[in-house]
């Protein structure tokens, strides 16, 4: 039984179709990511799955239970970090964790949470006095306090520093190891590629593709690129005939080769430079990523 | 149960961490009461004088005309039926009874008989009316009788001896009722909507916390806050104005508890759906002002037409004001006030039910 089943979900705000007939399943122990530009409908989709908003149409099963019918039970096993969480201003960090823990039949200890979130020093601070990243960590804490089986994280890495992000990634991987299910949204390609078993690419309320990141990239037959600086007196046609090259672009002295076999292309490029004795500087090899994929799929950048 | 206790505790902590709400709850009503108390202390208004003329003669109507000329008195002539009810349900009005045969006796150089009904429980107004009468007496006698025949004047006390209801004794229960109503209605109403406005309730919707528990926790927390306010106002009136407290503390607690919880539930009802604090404030005002005007806080409700009176007395503010007065000043035990208490409980239950039904987290 999948952890989450969504069938034909739609949601409209006035004339805007925020979610447009989407269906998918998320397996137990999977880390599933939603990618898409602002306004794509990621948050709306997540919040409908969390029971916070009502969809117009469609059915949702969480852990095999009907969301609309067994919501009170489902609440016990899900953990949610909202895109922006605000709780009482004048509540202290430890009080907030304790309070939210008290709502559940089963919850984790305060000390464990403070350690996990690296918020020990801030335990006595008012929530309103926390920095943005610290608040983000606290809201992650509120999501995990009930030791949930299914975890929804809406842009969990927004606004946190690199160290905290690695901490977050470690926590998410730990969750997977414990066979928990994590559903997240992100704007960071590395994050999705690094963490997610599968991603759904959303645009204008629709899922335009959904698979493991590498598979998606392979399916779209995206090319790796090799960028370098060249000297003036270079015969362009000789580059074109290098092994694996399918396209090339030269702007001023910046050359970009697109290749199916970047390693082979690279070594033949080196050979060529030795033979014809011209210099190749500042070589950068770029594997195709989700950003490119998105560009390919929609013709627009992800952060537009 | 543990969840409820926890929630109450947190709400209390949050409240005391906001100095501004503490100010509005405790300092402002106290200042208001002291100001109003001082303002009205010793403020003598025209004394009402009701007259029943049994004689219906030239002399008696001459007396009435003479009394009407006195600027300190506001004279109203009663019918027999009105007289009986004023005598029975006396609120400190002074009544002059002109006996039958008044003119005959004066003309035959005997003493004309007059009786004053006053009410020592409402002391001052009646006493001052009689005092005015005695000041006028020589000229009255001169004008009424050419022979300076003295009048036989009797005084009958309608109220309990020794209890003087001063204005502050009248005012204090009203001020307390009004303060608790406004802190409940506006305090709860605006606090909850502003939480909602800032999206601070949204996170709760995702937890197993149930709405009735959340609402109940808030009511309990507010109850203690507002009870403290009521007690501090009583204490203040006691210290500054020597408020007389004849009732039992227990009855007082019962009456005030029922009233408080009613107003707090009403505050919750106001806040249950409003998305903006302005909306909540507007609704609260809509409830507040009619209840204040018809609440019997500053003046008795006796001037309201008889037909409306029972309905008006069931308005929660009028109800609380009156029951507090009955308990504090007249020393009534709570079980003599069951009708009022039940009426209040009914309003409370309706407000609570509506709150639970209508409440939304965002
Ligand atoms: N409560 C609402 N009322 C009306 N429109 C809404 C509401 N919530 C969201 N929308 C609209 O629905 C669309 C999808 O919004 P959503 O928040 O799901 O996007 P998102 O993919 O999470 O974007 P982001 O990356 O910026 O978080 C947007 O155009 C947004 O303006
Ligand atoms: Mg979003």
mmCIF file of N, CA and C in Angstrom, chain B residues 145-210:
data_model
loop_
_atom_site.group_PDB
_atom_site.id
_atom_site.type_symbol
_atom_site.label_atom_id
_atom_site.label_comp_id
_atom_site.label_asym_id
_atom_site.label_seq_id
_atom_site.Cartn_x
_atom_site.Cartn_y
_atom_site.Cartn_z
ATOM 1 N N UNK B 145 -52.933 78.524 55.084
ATOM 2 C CA UNK B 145 -53.846 78.820 56.197
ATOM 3 C C UNK B 145 -53.598 80.231 56.683
ATOM 4 N N UNK B 146 -54.652 80.955 56.823
ATOM 5 C CA UNK B 146 -54.480 82.326 57.304
ATOM 6 C C UNK B 146 -54.136 82.352 58.782
ATOM 7 N N UNK B 147 -54.375 81.234 59.418
ATOM 8 C CA UNK B 147 -54.207 81.265 60.880
ATOM 9 C C UNK B 147 -52.956 80.543 61.334
ATOM 10 N N UNK B 148 -52.081 80.207 60.458
ATOM 11 C CA UNK B 148 -50.857 79.493 60.819
ATOM 12 C C UNK B 148 -51.151 78.227 61.597
ATOM 13 N N UNK B 149 -52.075 77.471 61.083
ATOM 14 C CA UNK B 149 -52.344 76.184 61.715
ATOM 15 C C UNK B 149 -51.213 75.226 61.332
ATOM 16 N N UNK B 150 -50.585 74.562 62.277
ATOM 17 C CA UNK B 150 -49.504 73.628 61.917
ATOM 18 C C UNK B 150 -50.067 72.403 61.193
ATOM 19 N N UNK B 151 -49.199 71.812 60.395
ATOM 20 C CA UNK B 151 -49.598 70.585 59.702
ATOM 21 C C UNK B 151 -49.066 69.389 60.472
ATOM 22 N N UNK B 152 -49.843 68.328 60.465
ATOM 23 C CA UNK B 152 -49.398 67.103 61.116
ATOM 24 C C UNK B 152 -48.678 66.239 60.070
ATOM 25 N N UNK B 153 -47.357 66.146 60.220
ATOM 26 C CA UNK B 153 -46.574 65.433 59.208
ATOM 27 C C UNK B 153 -45.995 64.151 59.782
ATOM 28 N N UNK B 154 -46.293 63.052 59.092
ATOM 29 C CA UNK B 154 -45.736 61.776 59.538
ATOM 30 C C UNK B 154 -44.776 61.243 58.486
ATOM 31 N N UNK B 155 -43.851 60.454 58.995
ATOM 32 C CA UNK B 155 -42.900 59.840 58.061
ATOM 33 C C UNK B 155 -42.984 58.329 58.187
ATOM 34 N N UNK B 156 -43.095 57.680 57.075
ATOM 35 C CA UNK B 156 -43.121 56.220 57.090
ATOM 36 C C UNK B 156 -41.951 55.716 56.246
ATOM 37 N N UNK B 157 -41.138 54.878 56.866
ATOM 38 C CA UNK B 157 -39.993 54.326 56.125
ATOM 39 C C UNK B 157 -40.403 53.051 55.401
ATOM 40 N N UNK B 158 -40.150 53.031 54.126
ATOM 41 C CA UNK B 158 -40.523 51.852 53.341
ATOM 42 C C UNK B 158 -39.398 50.827 53.253
ATOM 43 N N UNK B 159 -38.195 51.261 53.538
ATOM 44 C CA UNK B 159 -37.059 50.359 53.339
ATOM 45 C C UNK B 159 -36.511 49.832 54.640
ATOM 46 N N UNK B 160 -35.492 48.987 54.489
ATOM 47 C CA UNK B 160 -34.849 48.464 55.681
ATOM 48 C C UNK B 160 -34.054 49.568 56.359
ATOM 49 N N UNK B 161 -34.057 49.522 57.643
ATOM 50 C CA UNK B 161 -33.321 50.541 58.399
ATOM 51 C C UNK B 161 -31.821 50.335 58.265
ATOM 52 N N UNK B 162 -31.070 51.388 58.282
ATOM 53 C CA UNK B 162 -29.622 51.299 58.416
ATOM 54 C C UNK B 162 -28.894 51.086 57.112
ATOM 55 N N UNK B 163 -29.613 50.665 56.066
ATOM 56 C CA UNK B 163 -28.944 50.464 54.792
ATOM 57 C C UNK B 163 -29.170 51.688 53.928
ATOM 58 N N UNK B 164 -28.118 52.365 53.632
ATOM 59 C CA UNK B 164 -28.247 53.519 52.768
ATOM 60 C C UNK B 164 -27.642 53.159 51.431
ATOM 61 N N UNK B 165 -28.448 53.139 50.406
ATOM 62 C CA UNK B 165 -27.882 52.879 49.090
ATOM 63 C C UNK B 165 -27.395 54.201 48.525
ATOM 64 N N UNK B 166 -26.090 54.362 48.570
ATOM 65 C CA UNK B 166 -25.549 55.583 47.984
ATOM 66 C C UNK B 166 -25.323 55.330 46.503
ATOM 67 N N UNK B 167 -24.992 56.397 45.789
ATOM 68 C CA UNK B 167 -24.819 56.219 44.349
ATOM 69 C C UNK B 167 -23.691 55.241 44.058
ATOM 70 N N UNK B 168 -22.635 55.317 44.855
ATOM 71 C CA UNK B 168 -21.499 54.427 44.597
ATOM 72 C C UNK B 168 -21.902 52.970 44.800
ATOM 73 N N UNK B 169 -22.796 52.729 45.758
ATOM 74 C CA UNK B 169 -23.243 51.357 45.968
ATOM 75 C C UNK B 169 -24.062 50.873 44.775
ATOM 76 N N UNK B 170 -24.789 51.823 44.207
ATOM 77 C CA UNK B 170 -25.563 51.525 43.022
ATOM 78 C C UNK B 170 -24.647 51.327 41.820
ATOM 79 N N UNK B 171 -23.641 52.198 41.744
ATOM 80 C CA UNK B 171 -22.788 52.260 40.564
ATOM 81 C C UNK B 171 -21.808 51.088 40.476
ATOM 82 N N UNK B 172 -21.251 50.731 41.638
ATOM 83 C CA UNK B 172 -20.150 49.771 41.631
ATOM 84 C C UNK B 172 -20.470 48.445 40.925
ATOM 85 N N UNK B 173 -21.584 47.801 41.244
ATOM 86 C CA UNK B 173 -21.883 46.552 40.520
ATOM 87 C C UNK B 173 -21.996 46.787 39.015
ATOM 88 N N UNK B 174 -22.569 47.944 38.655
ATOM 89 C CA UNK B 174 -22.706 48.263 37.233
ATOM 90 C C UNK B 174 -21.363 48.428 36.560
ATOM 91 N N UNK B 175 -20.455 49.134 37.225
ATOM 92 C CA UNK B 175 -19.122 49.346 36.650
ATOM 93 C C UNK B 175 -18.391 48.016 36.511
ATOM 94 N N UNK B 176 -18.526 47.187 37.536
ATOM 95 C CA UNK B 176 -17.864 45.879 37.464
ATOM 96 C C UNK B 176 -18.426 45.087 36.285
ATOM 97 N N UNK B 177 -19.752 45.061 36.191
ATOM 98 C CA UNK B 177 -20.375 44.292 35.110
ATOM 99 C C UNK B 177 -19.939 44.835 33.755
ATOM 100 N N UNK B 178 -19.908 46.164 33.657
ATOM 101 C CA UNK B 178 -19.536 46.764 32.380
ATOM 102 C C UNK B 178 -18.074 46.455 32.031
ATOM 103 N N UNK B 179 -17.201 46.559 33.025
ATOM 104 C CA UNK B 179 -15.783 46.294 32.760
ATOM 105 C C UNK B 179 -15.553 44.860 32.325
ATOM 106 N N UNK B 180 -16.182 43.940 33.042
ATOM 107 C CA UNK B 180 -15.944 42.545 32.669
ATOM 108 C C UNK B 180 -16.539 42.266 31.290
ATOM 109 N N UNK B 181 -17.638 42.945 30.989
ATOM 110 C CA UNK B 181 -18.202 42.729 29.660
ATOM 111 C C UNK B 181 -17.250 43.252 28.589
ATOM 112 N N UNK B 182 -16.719 44.448 28.819
ATOM 113 C CA UNK B 182 -15.898 44.994 27.744
ATOM 114 C C UNK B 182 -14.580 44.248 27.609
ATOM 115 N N UNK B 183 -13.956 43.853 28.725
ATOM 116 C CA UNK B 183 -12.711 43.087 28.561
ATOM 117 C C UNK B 183 -12.971 41.728 27.940
ATOM 118 N N UNK B 184 -14.126 41.155 28.254
ATOM 119 C CA UNK B 184 -14.410 39.840 27.669
ATOM 120 C C UNK B 184 -14.680 39.971 26.180
ATOM 121 N N UNK B 185 -15.607 40.861 25.878
ATOM 122 C CA UNK B 185 -16.047 41.000 24.498
ATOM 123 C C UNK B 185 -14.904 41.463 23.597
ATOM 124 N N UNK B 186 -14.262 42.540 23.999
ATOM 125 C CA UNK B 186 -13.223 43.102 23.144
ATOM 126 C C UNK B 186 -11.908 42.347 23.310
ATOM 127 N N UNK B 187 -11.575 42.023 24.556
ATOM 128 C CA UNK B 187 -10.311 41.324 24.811
ATOM 129 C C UNK B 187 -10.256 40.021 24.042
ATOM 130 N N UNK B 188 -11.238 39.169 24.280
ATOM 131 C CA UNK B 188 -11.243 37.871 23.615
ATOM 132 C C UNK B 188 -11.432 38.046 22.108
ATOM 133 N N UNK B 189 -12.413 38.869 21.757
ATOM 134 C CA UNK B 189 -12.732 39.036 20.339
ATOM 135 C C UNK B 189 -11.525 39.464 19.534
ATOM 136 N N UNK B 190 -10.830 40.473 20.024
ATOM 137 C CA UNK B 190 -9.731 41.018 19.236
ATOM 138 C C UNK B 190 -8.487 40.134 19.324
ATOM 139 N N UNK B 191 -8.246 39.555 20.498
ATOM 140 C CA UNK B 191 -7.072 38.681 20.631
ATOM 141 C C UNK B 191 -7.165 37.520 19.640
ATOM 142 N N UNK B 192 -8.300 36.874 19.621
ATOM 143 C CA UNK B 192 -8.434 35.686 18.768
ATOM 144 C C UNK B 192 -8.373 36.060 17.288
ATOM 145 N N UNK B 193 -9.065 37.152 16.923
ATOM 146 C CA UNK B 193 -9.012 37.505 15.497
ATOM 147 C C UNK B 193 -7.624 37.943 15.084
ATOM 148 N N UNK B 194 -6.904 38.586 15.988
ATOM 149 C CA UNK B 194 -5.576 39.018 15.542
ATOM 150 C C UNK B 194 -4.629 37.831 15.440
ATOM 151 N N UNK B 195 -4.829 36.816 16.267
ATOM 152 C CA UNK B 195 -4.071 35.571 16.056
ATOM 153 C C UNK B 195 -4.380 35.003 14.676
ATOM 154 N N UNK B 196 -5.664 35.000 14.370
ATOM 155 C CA UNK B 196 -6.080 34.432 13.086
ATOM 156 C C UNK B 196 -5.540 35.271 11.938
ATOM 157 N N UNK B 197 -5.625 36.582 12.108
ATOM 158 C CA UNK B 197 -5.162 37.512 11.080
ATOM 159 C C UNK B 197 -3.685 37.276 10.761
ATOM 160 N N UNK B 198 -2.900 37.026 11.809
ATOM 161 C CA UNK B 198 -1.469 36.809 11.595
ATOM 162 C C UNK B 198 -1.174 35.360 11.227
ATOM 163 N N UNK B 199 -2.200 34.563 11.055
ATOM 164 C CA UNK B 199 -1.999 33.168 10.684
ATOM 165 C C UNK B 199 -1.439 32.319 11.808
ATOM 166 N N UNK B 200 -1.624 32.778 13.038
ATOM 167 C CA UNK B 200 -1.011 32.053 14.150
ATOM 168 C C UNK B 200 -1.874 30.905 14.658
ATOM 169 N N UNK B 201 -3.084 30.800 14.137
ATOM 170 C CA UNK B 201 -3.933 29.678 14.551
ATOM 171 C C UNK B 201 -3.853 28.533 13.550
ATOM 172 N N UNK B 202 -3.325 28.871 12.361
ATOM 173 C CA UNK B 202 -3.326 27.930 11.258
ATOM 174 C C UNK B 202 -2.596 26.642 11.625
ATOM 175 N N UNK B 203 -1.476 26.799 12.321
ATOM 176 C CA UNK B 203 -0.661 25.636 12.662
ATOM 177 C C UNK B 203 -1.418 24.660 13.550
ATOM 178 N N UNK B 204 -2.328 25.203 14.391
ATOM 179 C CA UNK B 204 -3.089 24.328 15.288
ATOM 180 C C UNK B 204 -4.003 23.394 14.501
ATOM 181 N N UNK B 205 -4.469 23.889 13.337
ATOM 182 C CA UNK B 205 -5.428 23.105 12.556
ATOM 183 C C UNK B 205 -4.837 21.765 12.142
ATOM 184 N N UNK B 206 -3.501 21.688 12.082
ATOM 185 C CA UNK B 206 -2.849 20.456 11.635
ATOM 186 C C UNK B 206 -2.627 19.464 12.768
ATOM 187 N N UNK B 207 -2.852 19.899 13.989
ATOM 188 C CA UNK B 207 -2.626 19.014 15.130
ATOM 189 C C UNK B 207 -3.953 18.399 15.559
ATOM 190 N N UNK B 208 -3.879 17.335 16.359
ATOM 191 C CA UNK B 208 -5.137 16.718 16.812
ATOM 192 C C UNK B 208 -5.906 17.575 17.816
ATOM 193 N N UNK B 209 -5.362 18.720 18.203
ATOM 194 C CA UNK B 209 -6.077 19.600 19.132
ATOM 195 C C UNK B 209 -7.467 19.899 18.577
ATOM 196 N N UNK B 210 -8.483 19.723 19.427
ATOM 197 C CA UNK B 210 -9.847 19.941 18.944
ATOM 198 C C UNK B 210 -10.321 21.352 19.276
#
